[in-house]
Tab-separated table of N, CA and C in Angstrom:
chain	number	residue	atom	x	y	z
W	1	UNK	N	4.506	-19.705	24.913
W	1	UNK	CA	3.866	-18.747	24.020
W	1	UNK	C	3.369	-19.490	22.786
W	2	UNK	N	2.125	-19.243	22.431
W	2	UNK	CA	1.567	-19.856	21.223
W	2	UNK	C	0.911	-18.764	20.364
W	3	UNK	N	1.261	-18.776	19.090
W	3	UNK	CA	0.675	-17.859	18.120
W	3	UNK	C	0.018	-18.691	17.034
W	4	UNK	N	-1.259	-18.444	16.762
W	4	UNK	CA	-1.994	-19.217	15.769
W	4	UNK	C	-2.573	-18.285	14.719
W	5	UNK	N	-2.058	-18.414	13.494
W	5	UNK	CA	-2.521	-17.579	12.392
W	5	UNK	C	-3.682	-18.245	11.670
W	6	UNK	N	-4.555	-17.431	11.105
W	6	UNK	CA	-5.662	-17.927	10.296
W	6	UNK	C	-6.073	-16.862	9.300
W	7	UNK	N	-6.944	-17.258	8.365
W	7	UNK	CA	-7.482	-16.293	7.417
W	7	UNK	C	-6.883	-16.333	6.036
W	8	UNK	N	-5.842	-17.132	5.840
W	8	UNK	CA	-5.253	-17.244	4.519
W	8	UNK	C	-6.187	-17.970	3.564
W	9	UNK	N	-5.825	-17.968	2.287
W	9	UNK	CA	-6.642	-18.647	1.293
W	9	UNK	C	-6.221	-18.271	-0.103
W	10	UNK	N	-7.088	-18.592	-1.051
W	10	UNK	CA	-6.837	-18.287	-2.460
W	10	UNK	C	-7.756	-17.144	-2.869
W	11	UNK	N	-7.181	-16.143	-3.522
W	11	UNK	CA	-7.951	-14.977	-3.924
W	11	UNK	C	-7.426	-14.478	-5.265
W	12	UNK	N	-8.272	-13.861	-6.033
W	12	UNK	CA	-7.823	-13.298	-7.307
W	12	UNK	C	-7.144	-11.961	-7.069
W	13	UNK	N	-6.282	-11.590	-7.974
W	13	UNK	CA	-5.613	-10.289	-7.898
W	13	UNK	C	-6.658	-9.178	-7.792
W	14	UNK	N	-6.383	-8.235	-6.900
W	14	UNK	CA	-7.321	-7.155	-6.634
W	14	UNK	C	-8.260	-7.429	-5.478
W	15	UNK	N	-8.272	-8.666	-5.016
W	15	UNK	CA	-9.139	-9.047	-3.925
W	15	UNK	C	-8.555	-8.718	-2.561
W	16	UNK	N	-9.264	-9.158	-1.522
W	16	UNK	CA	-8.881	-8.851	-0.145
W	16	UNK	C	-8.931	-10.095	0.730
W	17	UNK	N	-8.112	-10.079	1.756
W	17	UNK	CA	-8.138	-11.088	2.805
W	17	UNK	C	-7.837	-10.402	4.120
W	18	UNK	N	-8.336	-10.978	5.211
W	18	UNK	CA	-7.956	-10.492	6.533
W	18	UNK	C	-7.354	-11.647	7.327
W	19	UNK	N	-6.110	-11.487	7.688
W	19	UNK	CA	-5.424	-12.477	8.503
W	19	UNK	C	-5.624	-12.153	9.976
W	20	UNK	N	-5.675	-13.203	10.785
W	20	UNK	CA	-5.758	-13.053	12.234
W	20	UNK	C	-4.663	-13.868	12.891
W	21	UNK	N	-4.245	-13.431	14.061
W	21	UNK	CA	-3.260	-14.165	14.860
W	21	UNK	C	-3.704	-14.088	16.309
W	22	UNK	N	-4.027	-15.226	16.873
W	22	UNK	CA	-4.444	-15.274	18.270
W	22	UNK	C	-3.266	-15.732	19.120
W	23	UNK	N	-2.993	-14.977	20.170
W	23	UNK	CA	-1.829	-15.242	21.014
W	23	UNK	C	-2.252	-15.752	22.378
W	24	UNK	N	-1.444	-16.642	22.937
W	24	UNK	CA	-1.663	-17.123	24.297
W	24	UNK	C	-0.306	-17.369	24.942
W	25	UNK	N	-0.303	-17.417	26.277
W	25	UNK	CA	0.941	-17.685	26.988
W	25	UNK	C	1.805	-16.467	27.204
W	26	UNK	N	1.270	-15.305	26.931
W	26	UNK	CA	2.006	-14.062	27.146
W	26	UNK	C	1.017	-12.965	27.499
W	27	UNK	N	1.552	-11.875	28.050
W	27	UNK	CA	0.707	-10.705	28.308
W	27	UNK	C	0.647	-9.924	27.004
W	28	UNK	N	-0.431	-10.128	26.267
W	28	UNK	CA	-0.501	-9.654	24.892
W	28	UNK	C	-0.274	-8.158	24.794
W	29	UNK	N	-0.898	-7.379	25.681
W	29	UNK	CA	-0.813	-5.931	25.545
W	29	UNK	C	0.483	-5.352	26.087
W	30	UNK	N	1.427	-6.206	26.442
W	30	UNK	CA	2.783	-5.768	26.779
W	30	UNK	C	3.749	-5.956	25.612
W	31	UNK	N	3.268	-6.571	24.535
W	31	UNK	CA	4.166	-7.004	23.472
W	31	UNK	C	3.879	-6.356	22.125
W	32	UNK	N	4.955	-5.865	21.499
W	32	UNK	CA	4.875	-5.446	20.116
W	32	UNK	C	4.637	-6.679	19.248
W	33	UNK	N	3.986	-6.497	18.094
W	33	UNK	CA	3.660	-7.614	17.208
W	33	UNK	C	4.031	-7.268	15.770
W	34	UNK	N	4.210	-8.294	14.962
W	34	UNK	CA	4.558	-8.060	13.565
W	34	UNK	C	4.054	-9.192	12.686
W	35	UNK	N	3.900	-8.867	11.416
W	35	UNK	CA	3.618	-9.869	10.392
W	35	UNK	C	4.837	-9.977	9.481
W	36	UNK	N	5.207	-11.204	9.189
W	36	UNK	CA	6.267	-11.501	8.233
W	36	UNK	C	5.697	-12.425	7.166
W	37	UNK	N	6.411	-12.538	6.061
W	37	UNK	CA	6.024	-13.501	5.045
W	37	UNK	C	7.276	-14.128	4.457
W	38	UNK	N	7.104	-15.325	3.925
W	38	UNK	CA	8.268	-16.057	3.427
W	38	UNK	C	7.883	-16.984	2.293
W	39	UNK	N	8.714	-16.951	1.261
W	39	UNK	CA	8.638	-17.921	0.177
W	39	UNK	C	9.719	-18.953	0.424
W	40	UNK	N	9.426	-20.240	0.207
W	40	UNK	CA	10.461	-21.263	0.419
W	40	UNK	C	11.763	-20.923	-0.308
W	41	UNK	N	12.856	-21.026	0.416
W	41	UNK	CA	14.157	-20.747	-0.176
W	41	UNK	C	14.583	-19.303	-0.074
W	42	UNK	N	13.699	-18.450	0.447
W	42	UNK	CA	14.030	-17.034	0.600
W	42	UNK	C	13.969	-16.643	2.071
W	43	UNK	N	14.576	-15.495	2.388
W	43	UNK	CA	14.536	-15.011	3.766
W	43	UNK	C	13.139	-14.489	4.102
W	44	UNK	N	12.828	-14.580	5.398
W	44	UNK	CA	11.551	-14.056	5.856
W	44	UNK	C	11.557	-12.536	5.732
W	45	UNK	N	10.479	-11.985	5.216
W	45	UNK	CA	10.376	-10.547	4.942
W	45	UNK	C	9.385	-9.890	5.905
W	46	UNK	N	9.820	-8.801	6.548
W	46	UNK	CA	8.920	-8.060	7.410
W	46	UNK	C	7.867	-7.333	6.604
W	47	UNK	N	6.607	-7.516	6.956
W	47	UNK	CA	5.493	-6.902	6.240
W	47	UNK	C	4.960	-5.701	6.998
W	48	UNK	N	4.704	-5.885	8.309
W	48	UNK	CA	4.128	-4.806	9.093
W	48	UNK	C	4.388	-5.039	10.572
W	49	UNK	N	4.380	-3.950	11.314
W	49	UNK	CA	4.699	-3.976	12.751
W	49	UNK	C	3.747	-3.023	13.477
W	50	UNK	N	3.396	-3.408	14.703
W	50	UNK	CA	2.565	-2.533	15.524
W	50	UNK	C	3.035	-2.634	16.968
W	51	UNK	N	3.081	-1.513	17.669
W	51	UNK	CA	3.596	-1.573	19.032
W	51	UNK	C	2.504	-2.062	19.982
W	52	UNK	N	2.851	-2.212	21.258
W	52	UNK	CA	1.978	-2.865	22.223
W	52	UNK	C	0.630	-2.170	22.382
W	53	UNK	N	0.607	-0.842	22.181
W	53	UNK	CA	-0.632	-0.094	22.385
W	53	UNK	C	-1.438	0.085	21.096
W	54	UNK	N	-0.873	-0.335	19.984
W	54	UNK	CA	-1.569	-0.159	18.708
W	54	UNK	C	-1.179	1.098	17.970
W	55	UNK	N	-0.221	1.809	18.493
W	55	UNK	CA	0.233	3.041	17.855
W	55	UNK	C	1.399	2.739	16.918
W	56	UNK	N	1.722	3.700	16.086
W	56	UNK	CA	2.906	3.675	15.222
W	56	UNK	C	3.001	2.430	14.355
W	57	UNK	N	1.967	2.107	13.582
W	57	UNK	CA	2.120	0.986	12.664
W	57	UNK	C	3.164	1.293	11.602
W	58	UNK	N	3.909	0.295	11.241
W	58	UNK	CA	4.944	0.420	10.230
W	58	UNK	C	4.709	-0.620	9.144
W	59	UNK	N	5.109	-0.280	7.917
W	59	UNK	CA	4.853	-1.165	6.792
W	59	UNK	C	6.056	-1.241	5.868
W	60	UNK	N	6.213	-2.384	5.241
W	60	UNK	CA	7.169	-2.493	4.150
W	60	UNK	C	6.657	-1.649	2.984
W	61	UNK	N	7.582	-1.080	2.220
W	61	UNK	CA	7.184	-0.240	1.087
W	61	UNK	C	6.273	-0.983	0.122
W	62	UNK	N	6.489	-2.275	-0.018
W	62	UNK	CA	5.744	-3.069	-0.991
W	62	UNK	C	4.263	-3.217	-0.650
W	63	UNK	N	3.888	-2.922	0.608
W	63	UNK	CA	2.485	-3.099	1.009
W	63	UNK	C	1.827	-1.816	1.498
W	64	UNK	N	2.596	-0.737	1.578
W	64	UNK	CA	2.030	0.533	2.054
W	64	UNK	C	0.848	0.957	1.211
W	65	UNK	N	-0.218	1.387	1.887
W	65	UNK	CA	-1.411	1.824	1.180
W	65	UNK	C	-2.367	0.693	0.832
W	66	UNK	N	-1.904	-0.550	0.983
W	66	UNK	CA	-2.756	-1.704	0.659
W	66	UNK	C	-3.065	-2.558	1.888
W	67	UNK	N	-2.114	-2.655	2.801
W	67	UNK	CA	-2.284	-3.487	4.000
W	67	UNK	C	-2.457	-2.592	5.217
W	68	UNK	N	-3.256	-3.073	6.186
W	68	UNK	CA	-3.443	-2.357	7.446
W	68	UNK	C	-3.312	-3.339	8.606
W	69	UNK	N	-2.408	-3.036	9.520
W	69	UNK	CA	-2.223	-3.861	10.708
W	69	UNK	C	-3.034	-3.259	11.846
W	70	UNK	N	-3.596	-4.120	12.689
W	70	UNK	CA	-4.334	-3.647	13.856
W	70	UNK	C	-4.305	-4.742	14.913
W	71	UNK	N	-4.736	-4.405	16.097
W	71	UNK	CA	-4.780	-5.385	17.179
W	71	UNK	C	-5.948	-5.092	18.094
W	72	UNK	N	-6.451	-6.147	18.710
W	72	UNK	CA	-7.497	-6.046	19.716
W	72	UNK	C	-6.932	-6.671	20.985
W	73	UNK	N	-6.449	-5.841	21.884
W	73	UNK	CA	-5.798	-6.354	23.088
W	73	UNK	C	-6.781	-7.081	24.008
W	74	UNK	N	-8.046	-6.748	23.934
W	74	UNK	CA	-9.039	-7.448	24.744
W	74	UNK	C	-9.241	-8.887	24.269
W	75	UNK	N	-8.946	-9.140	22.992
W	75	UNK	CA	-9.117	-10.484	22.419
W	75	UNK	C	-7.787	-11.192	22.172
W	76	UNK	N	-6.685	-10.556	22.571
W	76	UNK	CA	-5.352	-11.136	22.334
W	76	UNK	C	-5.153	-11.495	20.854
W	77	UNK	N	-5.611	-10.631	19.987
W	77	UNK	CA	-5.599	-10.937	18.561
W	77	UNK	C	-4.985	-9.810	17.743
W	78	UNK	N	-4.159	-10.205	16.792
W	78	UNK	CA	-3.513	-9.313	15.828
W	78	UNK	C	-4.169	-9.549	14.475
W	79	UNK	N	-4.313	-8.486	13.688
W	79	UNK	CA	-4.947	-8.595	12.370
W	79	UNK	C	-4.049	-8.004	11.285
W	80	UNK	N	-4.273	-8.462	10.075
W	80	UNK	CA	-3.675	-7.828	8.902
W	80	UNK	C	-4.731	-7.809	7.806
W	81	UNK	N	-5.260	-6.632	7.537
W	81	UNK	CA	-6.207	-6.456	6.444
W	81	UNK	C	-5.413	-6.216	5.168
W	82	UNK	N	-5.611	-7.075	4.187
W	82	UNK	CA	-4.850	-7.009	2.941
W	82	UNK	C	-5.816	-6.710	1.797
W	83	UNK	N	-5.663	-5.570	1.197
W	83	UNK	CA	-6.505	-5.155	0.063
W	83	UNK	C	-5.655	-5.027	-1.192
W	84	UNK	N	-6.317	-4.978	-2.335
W	84	UNK	CA	-5.638	-4.828	-3.630
W	84	UNK	C	-4.496	-5.824	-3.757
W	85	UNK	N	-4.787	-7.049	-3.456
W	85	UNK	CA	-3.741	-8.075	-3.459
W	85	UNK	C	-3.179	-8.295	-4.850
W	86	UNK	N	-1.879	-8.613	-4.875
W	86	UNK	CA	-1.158	-8.850	-6.123
W	86	UNK	C	-0.580	-10.260	-6.096
W	87	UNK	N	-0.326	-10.841	-7.252
W	87	UNK	CA	0.288	-12.184	-7.274
W	87	UNK	C	1.590	-12.247	-6.475
W	88	UNK	N	2.347	-11.157	-6.437
W	88	UNK	CA	3.605	-11.169	-5.684
W	88	UNK	C	3.392	-11.155	-4.174
W	89	UNK	N	2.146	-11.018	-3.711
W	89	UNK	CA	1.856	-11.150	-2.281
W	89	UNK	C	1.693	-12.610	-1.864
W	90	UNK	N	1.726	-13.518	-2.823
W	90	UNK	CA	1.616	-14.950	-2.520
W	90	UNK	C	2.773	-15.385	-1.641
W	91	UNK	N	2.470	-15.934	-0.477
W	91	UNK	CA	3.500	-16.299	0.497
W	91	UNK	C	2.834	-16.999	1.683
W	92	UNK	N	3.671	-17.546	2.544
W	92	UNK	CA	3.227	-17.974	3.862
W	92	UNK	C	3.397	-16.776	4.788
W	93	UNK	N	2.361	-16.436	5.528
W	93	UNK	CA	2.382	-15.278	6.415
W	93	UNK	C	2.463	-15.738	7.864
W	94	UNK	N	3.362	-15.106	8.607
W	94	UNK	CA	3.629	-15.472	9.990
W	94	UNK	C	3.407	-14.275	10.909
W	95	UNK	N	2.878	-14.577	12.069
W	95	UNK	CA	2.734	-13.612	13.151
W	95	UNK	C	3.935	-13.796	14.076
W	96	UNK	N	4.547	-12.691	14.525
W	96	UNK	CA	5.729	-12.798	15.367
W	96	UNK	C	5.653	-11.820	16.523
W	97	UNK	N	6.299	-12.204	17.631
W	97	UNK	CA	6.364	-11.339	18.796
W	97	UNK	C	7.624	-11.640	19.589
W	98	UNK	N	7.777	-10.957	20.727
W	98	UNK	CA	9.020	-11.115	21.478
W	98	UNK	C	10.137	-10.309	20.858
W	99	UNK	N	9.791	-9.098	20.395
W	99	UNK	CA	10.756	-8.262	19.702
W	99	UNK	C	11.828	-7.747	20.659
W	100	UNK	N	13.082	-7.902	20.281
W	100	UNK	CA	14.221	-7.380	21.042
W	100	UNK	C	15.293	-7.003	20.048
W	101	UNK	N	15.351	-5.764	19.699
W	101	UNK	CA	16.338	-5.312	18.730
W	101	UNK	C	16.008	-3.916	18.277
W	102	UNK	N	16.687	-3.512	17.210
W	102	UNK	CA	16.491	-2.161	16.708
W	102	UNK	C	15.651	-2.126	15.440
W	103	UNK	N	15.746	-3.166	14.633
W	103	UNK	CA	15.105	-3.163	13.319
W	103	UNK	C	13.909	-4.101	13.312
W	104	UNK	N	12.718	-3.555	13.102
W	104	UNK	CA	11.521	-4.379	13.184
W	104	UNK	C	11.432	-5.357	12.041
W	105	UNK	N	12.095	-5.097	10.929
W	105	UNK	CA	11.958	-5.952	9.758
W	105	UNK	C	12.914	-7.138	9.749
W	106	UNK	N	13.691	-7.286	10.810
W	106	UNK	CA	14.633	-8.404	10.875
W	106	UNK	C	14.023	-9.537	11.678
W	107	UNK	N	13.788	-10.664	11.036
W	107	UNK	CA	13.106	-11.779	11.689
W	107	UNK	C	13.865	-12.289	12.914
W	108	UNK	N	15.176	-12.217	12.880
W	108	UNK	CA	15.985	-12.725	13.988
W	108	UNK	C	15.778	-11.927	15.276
W	109	UNK	N	15.153	-10.757	15.173
W	109	UNK	CA	14.909	-9.932	16.355
W	109	UNK	C	13.637	-10.315	17.106
W	110	UNK	N	12.971	-11.381	16.670
W	110	UNK	CA	11.754	-11.846	17.328
W	110	UNK	C	11.998	-13.218	17.930
W	111	UNK	N	11.383	-13.434	19.078
W	111	UNK	CA	11.623	-14.680	19.810
W	111	UNK	C	10.582	-15.753	19.484
W	112	UNK	N	9.363	-15.345	19.126
W	112	UNK	CA	8.270	-16.304	18.929
W	112	UNK	C	7.577	-16.048	17.588
W	113	UNK	N	7.139	-17.130	16.968
W	113	UNK	CA	6.350	-17.027	15.748
W	113	UNK	C	5.437	-18.241	15.632
W	114	UNK	N	4.387	-18.091	14.815
W	114	UNK	CA	3.439	-19.174	14.644
W	114	UNK	C	3.812	-20.078	13.487
W	115	UNK	N	2.894	-20.955	13.098
W	115	UNK	CA	3.143	-21.904	12.012
W	115	UNK	C	2.782	-21.321	10.657
W	116	UNK	N	2.107	-20.178	10.651
W	116	UNK	CA	1.833	-19.494	9.405
W	116	UNK	C	0.491	-19.837	8.790
W	117	UNK	N	0.062	-18.962	7.867
W	117	UNK	CA	-1.145	-19.188	7.072
W	117	UNK	C	-0.807	-18.815	5.633
W	118	UNK	N	-1.201	-19.664	4.704
W	118	UNK	CA	-0.801	-19.501	3.314
W	118	UNK	C	-1.750	-18.565	2.576
W	119	UNK	N	-1.185	-17.632	1.841
W	119	UNK	CA	-1.957	-16.728	0.983
W	119	UNK	C	-1.530	-16.968	-0.461
W	120	UNK	N	-2.484	-17.238	-1.316
W	120	UNK	CA	-2.222	-17.429	-2.747
W	120	UNK	C	-3.072	-16.444	-3.540
W	121	UNK	N	-2.405	-15.624	-4.337
W	121	UNK	CA	-3.094	-14.628	-5.151
W	121	UNK	C	-2.894	-14.993	-6.618
W	122	UNK	N	-4.002	-15.266	-7.286
W	122	UNK	CA	-3.923	-15.657	-8.702
W	122	UNK	C	-4.099	-14.436	-9.596
W	123	UNK	N	-3.435	-14.494	-10.739
W	123	UNK	CA	-3.507	-13.356	-11.679
W	123	UNK	C	-4.687	-13.491	-12.618
């Protein structure tokens, strides 16, 4: 399984970015997907989750109303549209799959993740 994130960069507060994650080595439309983020020295934080069909998106309270998760199963690609970005959104963002557990926000419940894409939001 390979997950490759892209779309990160430097943006001013209030700006937008769209992250992408292209998956290979798995049946993409059989798998729930999620975005996590992590600052060095801190635990990985669940940002958003979407089930295999694209229904029931879930979000961390800190990003509700600003971020939108989506997927294109025909392209094996997961997206995260990030609007109204804040300096506290600065992090490395990871795409994860292979969910097996009860809590979507727990990183240990995922089997696969990519190398991440860095997002920097300046004030």
